[in-house]
PDB file of C-alpha atoms in Angstrom:
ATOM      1  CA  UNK A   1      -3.373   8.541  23.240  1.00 82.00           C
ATOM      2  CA  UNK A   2      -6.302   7.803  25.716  1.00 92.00           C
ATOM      3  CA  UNK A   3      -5.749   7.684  29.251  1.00 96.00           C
ATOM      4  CA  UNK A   4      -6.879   7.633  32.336  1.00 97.00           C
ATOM      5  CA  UNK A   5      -5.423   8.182  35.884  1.00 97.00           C
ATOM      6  CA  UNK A   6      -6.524   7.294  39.698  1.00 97.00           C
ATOM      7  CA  UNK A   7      -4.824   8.365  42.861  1.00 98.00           C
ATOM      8  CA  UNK A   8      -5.834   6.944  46.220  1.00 98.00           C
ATOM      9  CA  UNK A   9      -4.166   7.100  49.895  1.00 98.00           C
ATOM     10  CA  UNK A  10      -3.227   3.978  51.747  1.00 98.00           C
ATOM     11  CA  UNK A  11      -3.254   3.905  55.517  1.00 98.00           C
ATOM     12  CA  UNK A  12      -0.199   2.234  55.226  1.00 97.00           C
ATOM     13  CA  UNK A  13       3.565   1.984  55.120  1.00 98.00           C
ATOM     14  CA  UNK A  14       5.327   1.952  51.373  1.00 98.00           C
ATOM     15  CA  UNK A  15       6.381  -1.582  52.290  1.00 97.00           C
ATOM     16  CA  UNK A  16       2.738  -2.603  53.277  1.00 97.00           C
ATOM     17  CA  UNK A  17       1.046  -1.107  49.954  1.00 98.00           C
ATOM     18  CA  UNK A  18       3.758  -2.035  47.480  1.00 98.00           C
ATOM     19  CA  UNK A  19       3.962  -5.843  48.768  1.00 96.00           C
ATOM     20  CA  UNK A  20       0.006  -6.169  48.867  1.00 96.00           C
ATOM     21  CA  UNK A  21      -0.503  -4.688  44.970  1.00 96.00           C
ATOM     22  CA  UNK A  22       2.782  -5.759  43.588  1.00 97.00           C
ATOM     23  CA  UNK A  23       0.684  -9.693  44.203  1.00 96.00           C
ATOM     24  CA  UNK A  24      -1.038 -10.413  40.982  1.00 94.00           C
ATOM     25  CA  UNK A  25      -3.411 -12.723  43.433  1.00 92.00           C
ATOM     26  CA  UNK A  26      -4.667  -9.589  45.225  1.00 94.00           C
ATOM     27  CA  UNK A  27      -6.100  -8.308  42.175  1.00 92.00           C
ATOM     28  CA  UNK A  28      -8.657 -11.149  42.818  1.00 90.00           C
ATOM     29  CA  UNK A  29     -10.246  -8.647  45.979  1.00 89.00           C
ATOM     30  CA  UNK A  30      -9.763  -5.554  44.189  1.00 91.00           C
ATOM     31  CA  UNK A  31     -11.680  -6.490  41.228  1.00 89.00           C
ATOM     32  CA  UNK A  32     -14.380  -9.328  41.589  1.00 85.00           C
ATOM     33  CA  UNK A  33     -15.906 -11.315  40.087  1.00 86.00           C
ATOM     34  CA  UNK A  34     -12.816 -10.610  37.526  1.00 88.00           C
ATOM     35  CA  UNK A  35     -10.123 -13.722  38.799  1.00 93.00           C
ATOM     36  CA  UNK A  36      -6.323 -13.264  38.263  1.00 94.00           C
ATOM     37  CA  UNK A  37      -4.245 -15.860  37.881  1.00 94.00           C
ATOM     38  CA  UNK A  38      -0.445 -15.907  37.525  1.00 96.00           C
ATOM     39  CA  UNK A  39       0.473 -18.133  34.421  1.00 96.00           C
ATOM     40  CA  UNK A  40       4.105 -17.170  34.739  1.00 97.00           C
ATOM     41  CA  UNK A  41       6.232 -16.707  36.972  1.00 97.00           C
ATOM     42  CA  UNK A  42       9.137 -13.916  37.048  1.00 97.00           C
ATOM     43  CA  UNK A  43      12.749 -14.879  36.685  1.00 95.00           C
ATOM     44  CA  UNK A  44      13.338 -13.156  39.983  1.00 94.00           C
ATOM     45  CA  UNK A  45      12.856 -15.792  43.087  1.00 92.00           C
ATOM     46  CA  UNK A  46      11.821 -13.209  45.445  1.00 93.00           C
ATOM     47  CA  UNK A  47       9.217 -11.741  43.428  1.00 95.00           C
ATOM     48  CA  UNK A  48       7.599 -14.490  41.205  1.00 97.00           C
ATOM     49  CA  UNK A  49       4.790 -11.912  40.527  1.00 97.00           C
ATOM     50  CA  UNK A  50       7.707  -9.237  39.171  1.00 97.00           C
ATOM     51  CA  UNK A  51       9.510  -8.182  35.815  1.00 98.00           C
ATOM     52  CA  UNK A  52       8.512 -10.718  33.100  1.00 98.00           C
ATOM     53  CA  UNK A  53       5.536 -12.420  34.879  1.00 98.00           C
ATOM     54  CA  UNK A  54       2.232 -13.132  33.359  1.00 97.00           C
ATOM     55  CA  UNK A  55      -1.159 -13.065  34.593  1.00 96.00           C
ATOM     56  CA  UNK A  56      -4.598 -14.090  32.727  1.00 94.00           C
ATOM     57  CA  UNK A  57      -7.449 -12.371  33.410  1.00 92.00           C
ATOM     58  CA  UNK A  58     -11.278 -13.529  33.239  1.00 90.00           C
ATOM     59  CA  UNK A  59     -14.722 -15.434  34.636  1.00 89.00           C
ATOM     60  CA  UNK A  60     -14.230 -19.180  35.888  1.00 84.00           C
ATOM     61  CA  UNK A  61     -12.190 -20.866  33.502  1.00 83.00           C
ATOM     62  CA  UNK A  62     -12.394 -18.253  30.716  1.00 84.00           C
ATOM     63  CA  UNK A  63      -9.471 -16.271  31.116  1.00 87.00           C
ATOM     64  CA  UNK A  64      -8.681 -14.632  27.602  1.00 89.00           C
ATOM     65  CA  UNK A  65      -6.876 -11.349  29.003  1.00 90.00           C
ATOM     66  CA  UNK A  66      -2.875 -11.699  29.589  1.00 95.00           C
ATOM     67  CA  UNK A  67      -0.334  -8.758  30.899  1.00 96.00           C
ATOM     68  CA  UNK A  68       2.725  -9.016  31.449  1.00 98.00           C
ATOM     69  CA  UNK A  69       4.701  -7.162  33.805  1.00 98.00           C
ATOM     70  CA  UNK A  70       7.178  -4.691  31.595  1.00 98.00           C
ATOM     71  CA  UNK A  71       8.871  -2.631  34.568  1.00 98.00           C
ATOM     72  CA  UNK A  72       8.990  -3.698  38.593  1.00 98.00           C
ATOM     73  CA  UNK A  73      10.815  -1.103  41.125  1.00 98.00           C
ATOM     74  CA  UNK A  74      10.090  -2.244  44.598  1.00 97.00           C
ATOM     75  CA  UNK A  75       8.619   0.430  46.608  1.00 98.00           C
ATOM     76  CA  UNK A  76       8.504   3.007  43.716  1.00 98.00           C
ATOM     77  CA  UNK A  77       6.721   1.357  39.862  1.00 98.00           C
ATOM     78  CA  UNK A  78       5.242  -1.021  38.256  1.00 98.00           C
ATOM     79  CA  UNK A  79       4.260  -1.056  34.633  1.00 98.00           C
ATOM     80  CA  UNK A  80       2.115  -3.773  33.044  1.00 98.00           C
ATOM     81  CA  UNK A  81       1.507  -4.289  29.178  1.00 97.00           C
ATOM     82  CA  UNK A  82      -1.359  -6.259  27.516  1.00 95.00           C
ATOM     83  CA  UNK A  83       0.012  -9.132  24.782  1.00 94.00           C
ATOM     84  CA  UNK A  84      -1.610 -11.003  22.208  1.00 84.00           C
ATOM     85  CA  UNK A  85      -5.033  -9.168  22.132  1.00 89.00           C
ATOM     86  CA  UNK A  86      -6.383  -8.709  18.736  1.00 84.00           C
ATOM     87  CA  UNK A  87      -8.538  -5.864  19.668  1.00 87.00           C
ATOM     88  CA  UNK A  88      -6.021  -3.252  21.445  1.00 91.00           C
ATOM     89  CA  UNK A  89      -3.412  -1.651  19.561  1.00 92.00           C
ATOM     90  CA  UNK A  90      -1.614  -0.397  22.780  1.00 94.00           C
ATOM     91  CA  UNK A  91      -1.748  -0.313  26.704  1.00 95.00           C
ATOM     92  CA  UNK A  92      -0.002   0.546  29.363  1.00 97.00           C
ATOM     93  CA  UNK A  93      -0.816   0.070  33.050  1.00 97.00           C
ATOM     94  CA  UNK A  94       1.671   2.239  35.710  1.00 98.00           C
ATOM     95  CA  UNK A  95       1.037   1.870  39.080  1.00 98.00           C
ATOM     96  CA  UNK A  96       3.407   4.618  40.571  1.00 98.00           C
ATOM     97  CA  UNK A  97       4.097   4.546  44.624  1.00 98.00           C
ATOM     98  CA  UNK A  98       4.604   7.823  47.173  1.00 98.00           C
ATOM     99  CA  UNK A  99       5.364   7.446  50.684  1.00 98.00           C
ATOM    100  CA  UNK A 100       3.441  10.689  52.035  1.00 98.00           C
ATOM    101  CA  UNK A 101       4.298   9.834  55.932  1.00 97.00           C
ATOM    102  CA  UNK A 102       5.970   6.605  57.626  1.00 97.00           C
ATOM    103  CA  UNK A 103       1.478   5.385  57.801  1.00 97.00           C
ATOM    104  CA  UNK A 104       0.465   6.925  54.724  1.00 98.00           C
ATOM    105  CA  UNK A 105       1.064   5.953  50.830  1.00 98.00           C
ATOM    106  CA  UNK A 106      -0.363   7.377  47.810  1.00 98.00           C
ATOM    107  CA  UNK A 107      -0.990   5.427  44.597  1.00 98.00           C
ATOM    108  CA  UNK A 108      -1.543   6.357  41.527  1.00 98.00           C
ATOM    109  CA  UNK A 109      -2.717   4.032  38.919  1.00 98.00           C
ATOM    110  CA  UNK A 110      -2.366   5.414  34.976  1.00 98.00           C
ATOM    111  CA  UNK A 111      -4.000   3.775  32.101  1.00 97.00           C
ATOM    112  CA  UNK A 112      -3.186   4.803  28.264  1.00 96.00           C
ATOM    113  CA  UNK A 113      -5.374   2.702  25.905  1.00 95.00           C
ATOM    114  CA  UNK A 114      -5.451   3.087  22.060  1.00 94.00           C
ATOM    115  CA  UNK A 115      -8.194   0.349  20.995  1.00 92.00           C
ATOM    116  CA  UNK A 116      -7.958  -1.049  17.064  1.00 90.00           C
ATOM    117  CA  UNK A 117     -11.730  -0.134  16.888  1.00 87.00           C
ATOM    118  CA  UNK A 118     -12.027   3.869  16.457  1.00 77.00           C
ATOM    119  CA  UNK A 119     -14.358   5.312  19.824  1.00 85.00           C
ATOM    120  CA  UNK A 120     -13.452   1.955  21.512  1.00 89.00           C
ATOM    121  CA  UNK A 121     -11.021   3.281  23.676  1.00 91.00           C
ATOM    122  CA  UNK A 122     -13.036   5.801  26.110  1.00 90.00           C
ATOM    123  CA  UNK A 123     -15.592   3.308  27.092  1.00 91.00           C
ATOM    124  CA  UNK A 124     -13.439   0.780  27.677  1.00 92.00           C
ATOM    125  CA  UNK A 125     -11.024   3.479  29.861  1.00 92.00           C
ATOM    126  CA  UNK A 126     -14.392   4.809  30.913  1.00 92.00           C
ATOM    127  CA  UNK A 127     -15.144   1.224  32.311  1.00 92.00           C
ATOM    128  CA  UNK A 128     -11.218   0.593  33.659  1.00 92.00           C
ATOM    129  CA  UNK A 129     -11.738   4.335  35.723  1.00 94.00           C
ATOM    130  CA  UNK A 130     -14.320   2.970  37.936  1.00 93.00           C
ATOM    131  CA  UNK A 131     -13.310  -0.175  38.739  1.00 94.00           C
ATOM    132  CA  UNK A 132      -9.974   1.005  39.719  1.00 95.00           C
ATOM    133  CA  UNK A 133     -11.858   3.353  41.681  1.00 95.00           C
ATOM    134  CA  UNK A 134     -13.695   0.766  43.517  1.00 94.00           C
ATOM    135  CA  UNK A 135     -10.844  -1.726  43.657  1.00 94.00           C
ATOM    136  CA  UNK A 136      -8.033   1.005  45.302  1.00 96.00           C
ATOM    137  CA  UNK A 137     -11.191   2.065  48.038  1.00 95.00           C
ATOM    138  CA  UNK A 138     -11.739  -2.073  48.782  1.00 94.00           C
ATOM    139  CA  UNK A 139      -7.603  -2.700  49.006  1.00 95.00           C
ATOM    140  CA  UNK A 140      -6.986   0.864  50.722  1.00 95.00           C
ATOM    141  CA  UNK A 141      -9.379  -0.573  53.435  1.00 93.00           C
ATOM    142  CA  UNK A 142      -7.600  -3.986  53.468  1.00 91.00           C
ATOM    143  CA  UNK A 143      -4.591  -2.782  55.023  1.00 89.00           C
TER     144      UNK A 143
END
């Protein structure tokens, strides 16, 4: 299996970083021009972007990627799964939490990606690596 993995350090408390990326909507900062939008809602009340939630992915009105959210732990995981996308066999998204100090929170994002198409994979995790990169650095800054 093919996978990738990004760490970055928050200036901020646990609480801080996990309720700013635990909101599908802030994905819309982290990785412009891509737009999130949350097409269903979670089951839970207080976290309508949590366990069983959908967002679509895209440009504009074109938004042909969905995940759903597989696995929500306030303040400690969140896993994500891609459905109903002919080209990838299987994906996983964990975004894993760390309090490091009561001001300072490391996350690490892990991506495992097994395309249908044979070679498909490390470009396309080759592609994910950087913009995580780039989105973490422009949310790390937000906070």
């Amino acid at each position: 299996m093919n996978s990738i993995q990004v760490k970055k350090e928050f200036p901020a408390a646990l609480d801080d970083v996990f309720n700013l990326m635990s909101k599908h909507a802030t994905y819309n900062i982290a990785f412009a021009p891509m737009q999130v939008e949350r097409i269903k809602d979670s089951a839970d009340a207080e976290y309508p972007d949590g366990l069983g939630s959908v967002r679509a992915m895209g440009v504009g009105p074109v938004k042909p990627l969905k995940e759903q959210i597989t696995l929500f732990e306030p303040n400690n995981r969140i896993e994500y799964q891609i459905i109903k996308n002919p080209l990838i066999k299987h994906h996983l998204g964990i975004i894993e939490f760390e309090a490091l100090a009561d001001d300072k929170t490391l996350v690490t994002y892990t991506i495992e990606l097994q395309a249908r198409a044979p070679f498909v994979s490390k470009l396309i995790l080759a592609q994910l690596q950087a913009a995580i990169k780039l989105g973490l650095t422009k949310l790390a800054k937000s906070v």
